[in-house]
Tab-separated table of C-alpha atoms and ligand atoms in Angstrom:
chain	number	residue	atom	x	y	z
Z	19	MET	CA	6.235	8.682	-3.726
Z	20	PRO	CA	8.513	11.627	-4.400
Z	21	ALA	CA	7.882	13.507	-7.600
Z	22	HIS	CA	11.443	13.841	-8.853
Z	23	ALA	CA	12.461	10.861	-10.904
Z	24	GLN	CA	16.198	11.144	-10.181
Z	25	ASP	CA	15.735	11.410	-6.427
Z	26	THR	CA	13.358	8.502	-6.565
Z	27	THR	CA	15.833	6.303	-8.412
Z	28	ARG	CA	18.605	7.108	-5.954
Z	29	LEU	CA	16.350	6.485	-2.971
Z	30	MET	CA	15.061	3.309	-4.516
Z	31	ASP	CA	18.567	1.923	-5.035
Z	32	GLN	CA	19.543	2.825	-1.498
Z	33	LYS	CA	16.484	1.165	0.004
Z	34	LEU	CA	16.750	-1.937	-2.154
Z	35	ALA	CA	20.329	-2.306	-0.918
Z	36	GLU	CA	19.030	-2.127	2.670
Z	37	ILE	CA	16.384	-4.753	1.928
Z	38	ARG	CA	19.003	-7.074	0.439
Z	39	ALA	CA	21.373	-6.459	3.381
Z	40	ALA	CA	18.614	-7.464	5.828
Z	41	ASP	CA	18.542	-10.785	3.972
Z	42	ILE	CA	15.050	-11.815	5.065
Z	43	LEU	CA	13.026	-11.586	1.869
Z	44	PRO	CA	13.840	-13.922	-1.026
Z	45	GLU	CA	15.957	-12.333	-3.755
Z	46	GLU	CA	13.305	-13.153	-6.395
Z	47	LEU	CA	10.795	-10.977	-4.553
Z	48	VAL	CA	13.228	-8.080	-4.130
Z	49	ALA	CA	14.209	-8.295	-7.813
Z	50	LEU	CA	10.541	-8.344	-8.807
Z	51	VAL	CA	9.864	-5.147	-6.872
Z	52	GLU	CA	13.012	-3.601	-8.329
Z	53	ARG	CA	11.604	-4.157	-11.834
Z	54	THR	CA	8.006	-3.344	-10.957
Z	55	LEU	CA	8.473	0.028	-9.297
Z	56	PRO	CA	10.003	1.848	-12.326
Z	57	LEU	CA	7.153	0.559	-14.529
Z	58	GLN	CA	4.644	1.866	-11.983
Z	59	LEU	CA	6.341	5.251	-11.718
Z	60	LYS	CA	6.374	5.623	-15.498
Z	61	ALA	CA	2.715	4.605	-15.654
Z	62	ARG	CA	1.920	7.067	-12.883
Z	63	GLU	CA	3.155	9.899	-15.125
Z	64	GLN	CA	1.110	8.675	-18.073
Z	65	ALA	CA	-2.100	7.736	-16.250
Z	66	ARG	CA	-5.383	9.396	-17.202
Z	67	VAL	CA	-8.438	9.425	-14.983
Z	68	GLN	CA	-11.872	10.971	-15.127
Z	69	LEU	CA	-12.820	12.581	-11.842
Z	70	PRO	CA	-16.369	12.366	-10.493
Z	71	GLU	CA	-18.456	15.527	-10.354
Z	72	PRO	CA	-18.289	17.145	-6.897
Z	73	ALA	CA	-22.000	16.364	-6.463
Z	74	ALA	CA	-21.205	12.652	-6.786
Z	75	CYS	CA	-18.715	12.860	-3.907
Z	76	ALA	CA	-19.478	12.840	-0.188
Z	77	ASP	CA	-20.516	16.296	1.020
Z	78	GLU	CA	-18.853	18.134	3.860
Z	79	ALA	CA	-21.290	16.873	6.506
Z	80	ALA	CA	-20.692	13.275	5.435
Z	81	LEU	CA	-16.907	13.794	5.355
Z	82	PHE	CA	-16.935	15.235	8.870
Z	83	ALA	CA	-19.014	12.240	9.978
Z	84	GLY	CA	-16.284	9.927	8.683
Z	85	SER	CA	-17.390	9.019	5.148
Z	86	PRO	CA	-14.696	8.833	2.494
Z	87	LEU	CA	-14.881	11.321	-0.376
Z	88	VAL	CA	-15.407	8.534	-2.946
Z	89	LEU	CA	-16.200	4.873	-2.333
Z	90	ARG	CA	-13.554	2.390	-3.416
Z	91	GLN	CA	-15.778	0.835	-6.080
Z	92	ASP	CA	-16.360	4.290	-7.606
Z	93	PHE	CA	-12.773	5.481	-7.244
Z	94	PRO	CA	-11.412	6.779	-10.585
Z	95	ARG	CA	-8.924	4.453	-12.239
Z	96	ASP	CA	-7.191	4.075	-15.597
Z	97	LEU	CA	-8.522	0.694	-16.664
Z	98	ALA	CA	-6.883	0.735	-20.113
Z	99	GLN	CA	-3.509	1.381	-18.541
Z	100	ALA	CA	-4.078	-1.175	-15.789
Z	101	ARG	CA	-4.779	-3.823	-18.447
Z	102	GLU	CA	-1.490	-3.046	-20.210
Z	103	LEU	CA	0.479	-2.882	-17.001
Z	104	PHE	CA	-1.052	-6.175	-15.873
Z	105	ALA	CA	0.294	-7.807	-19.044
Z	106	GLU	CA	3.745	-6.265	-18.552
Z	107	LEU	CA	3.886	-7.384	-14.938
Z	108	LEU	CA	2.761	-10.856	-15.909
Z	109	GLY	CA	5.803	-10.902	-18.221
Z	110	LEU	CA	8.051	-9.876	-15.307
Z	111	LEU	CA	6.626	-12.671	-13.178
Z	112	ALA	CA	7.222	-15.166	-15.979
Z	113	ARG	CA	10.884	-14.164	-16.126
Z	114	ALA	CA	11.313	-14.228	-12.337
Z	115	GLY	CA	11.889	-17.984	-12.320
Z	116	GLY	CA	10.804	-20.476	-9.659
Z	117	PRO	CA	7.251	-20.530	-8.277
Z	118	ALA	CA	6.554	-16.987	-9.568
Z	119	ALA	CA	7.187	-18.128	-13.153
Z	120	GLN	CA	4.974	-21.179	-12.642
Z	121	ALA	CA	2.236	-18.912	-11.308
Z	122	ALA	CA	2.615	-16.610	-14.318
Z	123	GLU	CA	2.321	-19.587	-16.632
Z	124	ALA	CA	-0.844	-20.832	-14.907
Z	125	LEU	CA	-2.404	-17.355	-14.910
Z	126	GLY	CA	-1.449	-16.768	-18.553
Z	127	ALA	CA	-2.999	-20.102	-19.570
Z	128	ALA	CA	-6.197	-19.308	-17.642
Z	129	ILE	CA	-6.449	-15.902	-19.366
Z	130	ALA	CA	-5.921	-17.487	-22.804
Z	131	ALA	CA	-8.584	-20.094	-22.039
Z	132	GLY	CA	-11.057	-17.400	-20.993
Z	133	GLU	CA	-11.105	-18.837	-17.499
Z	134	LEU	CA	-9.584	-15.749	-15.873
Z	135	ASP	CA	-11.050	-12.393	-16.887
Z	136	VAL	CA	-8.438	-9.669	-16.265
Z	137	ASP	CA	-11.012	-6.844	-16.400
Z	138	ALA	CA	-13.166	-8.657	-13.861
Z	139	ALA	CA	-10.174	-9.053	-11.524
Z	140	LEU	CA	-9.284	-5.361	-11.987
Z	141	THR	CA	-12.799	-4.368	-10.908
Z	142	ALA	CA	-13.114	-7.005	-8.153
Z	143	LEU	CA	-10.327	-5.428	-6.073
Z	144	PRO	CA	-11.892	-1.944	-5.824
Z	145	ARG	CA	-15.257	-3.574	-5.074
Z	146	GLY	CA	-13.694	-5.470	-2.190
Z	147	ASP	CA	-14.633	-8.773	-3.836
Z	148	ASP	CA	-11.978	-11.248	-2.703
Z	149	GLU	CA	-13.420	-14.240	-4.569
Z	150	PRO	CA	-11.115	-14.354	-7.651
Z	151	PHE	CA	-8.065	-13.717	-5.473
Z	152	ALA	CA	-8.980	-16.336	-2.876
Z	153	ALA	CA	-9.468	-18.909	-5.650
Z	154	TRP	CA	-5.993	-18.270	-7.070
Z	155	ARG	CA	-4.351	-18.209	-3.640
Z	156	GLU	CA	-5.624	-21.732	-3.245
Z	157	ARG	CA	-4.583	-22.831	-6.725
Z	158	LEU	CA	-1.073	-21.400	-6.420
Z	159	PRO	CA	0.084	-22.397	-2.920
Z	160	GLU	CA	3.748	-21.758	-3.835
Z	161	SER	CA	3.023	-18.231	-5.037
Z	162	PRO	CA	-0.357	-17.453	-3.464
Z	163	ARG	CA	-0.301	-13.688	-3.917
Z	164	ALA	CA	0.516	-13.658	-7.644
Z	165	LEU	CA	-2.894	-12.352	-8.756
Z	166	ASP	CA	-3.120	-9.939	-5.793
Z	167	PHE	CA	0.277	-8.570	-6.835
Z	168	LEU	CA	-0.642	-8.158	-10.510
Z	169	VAL	CA	-3.966	-6.433	-9.896
Z	170	THR	CA	-2.838	-4.233	-6.996
Z	171	SER	CA	0.302	-3.100	-8.813
Z	172	ALA	CA	-1.457	-2.531	-12.157
Z	173	LEU	CA	-4.193	-0.370	-10.620
Z	174	TRP	CA	-1.907	1.736	-8.413
Z	175	PRO	CA	-0.758	4.406	-10.936
Z	176	GLY	CA	-4.286	5.461	-11.924
Z	177	LEU	CA	-5.639	5.268	-8.380
Z	178	ASN	CA	-2.738	7.288	-7.055
Z	179	LEU	CA	-3.151	9.967	-9.721
Z	180	ALA	CA	-6.857	10.163	-8.826
Z	181	ALA	CA	-5.907	10.493	-5.146
Z	182	GLU	CA	-3.591	13.403	-5.923
Z	183	LEU	CA	-6.274	15.162	-7.974
Z	184	LEU	CA	-9.064	14.523	-5.458
Z	185	ALA	CA	-7.094	15.487	-2.323
Z	186	PRO	CA	-7.667	19.260	-2.784
Z	187	ARG	CA	-11.413	18.608	-2.490
Z	188	LEU	CA	-11.017	17.548	1.149
Z	189	PRO	CA	-11.952	20.289	3.607
Z	190	GLU	CA	-9.271	21.493	5.960
Z	191	ASN	CA	-9.511	20.516	9.633
Z	192	LEU	CA	-11.100	17.223	8.789
Z	193	PRO	CA	-11.079	15.109	11.970
Z	194	TYR	CA	-8.815	12.058	11.939
Z	195	GLU	CA	-10.018	9.935	14.856
Z	196	ARG	CA	-10.154	6.956	12.571
Z	197	GLY	CA	-7.177	5.662	10.631
Z	198	ASN	CA	-9.108	5.325	7.374
Z	199	CYS	CA	-8.137	7.230	4.264
Z	200	PRO	CA	-10.413	10.273	3.870
Z	201	LEU	CA	-10.423	9.813	0.081
Z	202	CYS	CA	-11.338	6.131	-0.245
Z	203	GLY	CA	-11.928	4.785	3.274
Z	204	SER	CA	-9.180	2.123	3.200
Z	205	LEU	CA	-6.734	1.450	6.014
Z	206	PRO	CA	-3.063	2.449	5.853
Z	207	TYR	CA	-0.421	-0.206	5.210
Z	208	ILE	CA	2.135	1.797	7.167
Z	209	SER	CA	2.358	5.075	9.046
Z	210	HIS	CA	5.104	7.610	9.592
Z	211	LEU	CA	6.026	10.592	11.707
Z	212	SER	CA	7.127	13.557	9.637
Z	213	GLY	CA	7.599	17.279	9.685
Z	214	LYS	CA	8.669	19.686	12.393
Z	215	GLU	CA	5.742	18.813	14.641
Z	216	GLY	CA	6.152	15.088	14.165
Z	217	HIS	CA	2.563	14.540	13.098
Z	218	ARG	CA	1.693	10.958	12.293
Z	219	PHE	CA	0.469	10.077	8.801
Z	220	GLY	CA	-0.988	6.915	7.341
Z	221	VAL	CA	-0.239	5.799	3.788
Z	222	CYS	CA	-3.384	4.388	2.197
Z	223	SER	CA	-3.171	0.760	1.085
Z	224	PHE	CA	-5.555	1.392	-1.820
Z	225	CYS	CA	-4.972	4.854	-3.322
Z	226	GLY	CA	-1.612	5.695	-1.715
Z	227	HIS	CA	-2.911	8.971	-0.250
Z	228	THR	CA	-0.925	10.181	2.772
Z	229	HIS	CA	-3.277	11.370	5.489
Z	230	ARG	CA	-3.088	12.474	9.103
Z	231	VAL	CA	-3.812	9.836	11.760
Z	232	ARG	CA	-3.712	9.997	15.549
Z	233	ARG	CA	-0.230	10.032	17.023
Z	234	ILE	CA	-1.317	7.610	19.743
Z	235	GLY	CA	-4.232	5.522	18.598
Z	236	CYS	CA	-4.973	2.353	16.687
Z	237	ALA	CA	-5.136	3.131	12.958
Z	238	ALA	CA	-7.159	-0.050	12.391
Z	239	CYS	CA	-9.978	0.191	14.980
Z	240	GLY	CA	-9.631	3.690	16.420
Z	241	GLU	CA	-8.832	2.559	19.995
Z	242	THR	CA	-7.320	5.398	22.026
Z	243	ALA	CA	-7.214	3.968	25.581
Z	244	SER	CA	-3.537	3.959	26.539
Z	245	ASP	CA	-3.784	0.657	28.441
Z	246	LYS	CA	-4.890	-1.052	25.207
Z	247	LEU	CA	-2.095	0.352	23.070
Z	248	LYS	CA	1.513	-0.754	23.141
Z	249	GLN	CA	4.558	0.229	21.165
Z	250	PHE	CA	7.741	-1.698	20.742
Z	251	ARG	CA	11.040	-1.023	19.059
Z	252	VAL	CA	13.978	-3.176	18.091
Z	253	ALA	CA	17.573	-1.940	18.409
Z	254	GLU	CA	18.512	-3.044	14.876
Z	255	TYR	CA	15.804	-0.811	13.409
Z	256	PRO	CA	16.226	2.643	14.901
Z	257	GLY	CA	13.490	5.057	13.973
Z	258	VAL	CA	10.836	2.385	13.520
Z	259	ARG	CA	8.204	1.478	16.084
Z	260	VAL	CA	5.424	-1.042	15.980
Z	261	ASP	CA	2.063	0.212	17.247
Z	262	VAL	CA	0.125	-2.695	18.668
Z	263	CYS	CA	-3.543	-2.687	19.703
Z	264	GLU	CA	-4.880	-5.165	22.277
Z	265	THR	CA	-8.476	-4.395	21.319
Z	266	CYS	CA	-8.324	-5.582	17.689
Z	267	GLN	CA	-4.989	-7.481	17.870
Z	268	MET	CA	-3.728	-5.521	14.867
Z	269	TYR	CA	-0.449	-3.682	14.478
Z	270	VAL	CA	0.829	-0.922	12.220
Z	271	LYS	CA	4.496	-0.015	11.808
Z	272	THR	CA	5.403	3.645	12.274
Z	273	LEU	CA	8.513	4.984	10.569
Z	274	ASP	CA	10.010	8.013	12.237
Z	275	TYR	CA	11.307	9.930	9.241
Z	276	ARG	CA	12.637	12.602	11.589
Z	277	GLU	CA	14.978	9.990	13.092
Z	278	LEU	CA	15.570	8.039	9.912
Z	279	ASP	CA	16.975	11.122	8.197
Z	280	LYS	CA	16.242	9.923	4.708
Z	281	GLY	CA	13.651	10.411	2.026
Z	282	LEU	CA	10.186	9.005	2.032
Z	283	LEU	CA	9.565	5.821	0.118
Z	284	PRO	CA	7.210	4.071	2.554
Z	285	ALA	CA	6.437	1.109	0.294
Z	286	LEU	CA	10.111	0.102	0.264
Z	287	ASP	CA	10.646	1.007	3.922
Z	288	ASP	CA	7.815	-1.378	4.661
Z	289	MET	CA	9.814	-4.150	2.956
Z	290	ALA	CA	13.076	-3.069	4.621
Z	291	THR	CA	11.476	-3.488	8.061
Z	292	VAL	CA	9.818	-6.849	7.462
Z	293	ALA	CA	11.724	-8.271	10.463
Z	294	LEU	CA	9.363	-6.253	12.645
Z	295	ASP	CA	6.348	-7.839	10.937
Z	296	VAL	CA	7.792	-11.260	11.650
Z	297	LEU	CA	8.238	-10.289	15.296
Z	298	ALA	CA	4.761	-8.753	15.687
Z	299	GLN	CA	3.135	-11.738	14.001
Z	300	SER	CA	5.066	-14.181	16.199
Z	301	HIS	CA	3.282	-12.502	19.130
Z	302	GLY	CA	-0.093	-13.131	17.513
Z	303	TYR	CA	-0.754	-9.675	16.094
Z	304	ARG	CA	-2.062	-9.228	12.557
Z	305	ARG	CA	-1.458	-6.626	9.884
Z	306	PRO	CA	-4.643	-4.903	8.735
Z	307	THR	CA	-3.538	-4.738	5.093
Z	308	LEU	CA	-1.119	-6.276	2.621
Z	309	SER	CA	1.964	-4.503	1.290
Z	310	ALA	CA	1.775	-1.773	-1.365
Z	311	TRP	CA	2.237	-4.516	-3.982
Z	312	GLY	CA	-0.428	-6.848	-2.687
Z	313	PHE	CA	1.773	-9.516	-1.073
U	409	LIG	ZN1	-7.144	5.916	-0.012
U	410	LIG	ZN1	-7.188	-1.636	17.216
């Protein structure tokens, strides 16, 4: 996300207006993101993380062989802040009305009863342990991603600060055959073409790091054979293409920021182009990751 708070606010307002104009996502969800993002940006400025010693990170040989710098379960995070932010976001959910408020009530009651351990959920996500999330998706069919949203959004500021601080440790000329994040190994939730040369970048679904990916290639499985890769565009969404892979049946949206002529806020652009997800999924393709907020 851009560093300048004022620019960010202006961009955010502009993109939220686009999302509302598209009229696909429910207003409650858009309003929730509208209230969540400023809390995350404030937390991002205040986050504190302890970086691992260089010796505890992957060495150059391992990085060139495709290992991430730090494994997800070891990735630095601000747990104290995530706990506080979790509570704040739970309050936002409670005030959102409808199924979201019911979900917040159920989650709040489970926390009070000692049945849901917030710290355990905050460590389960980096470990890749889906168990607590799967259980709550089942229990809250009307708002299945409530816990995913709370944990993903609460962890983001610390993880993203760690990503910014760790990025300078990556060697230059690191190969990018695979679409995985070189810092944490996760897949991108979206990609974009930027800069004079129009290089393609993935935005990591876990730490938010922006990293180079192949211009033509599947960011999910690494397929590069042109007969297995397809792209489609929709007239209503100029500057956005969907990169589809026949090998793994996954797709990743690619925003062309050179054509879009506006600032980068990929998490919101992802929401603004949800019509393309609907289309891709109606053709049987799957998204490799959730949104930046875990839904
Ligand atoms: Zn990452
Ligand atoms: Zn693929």
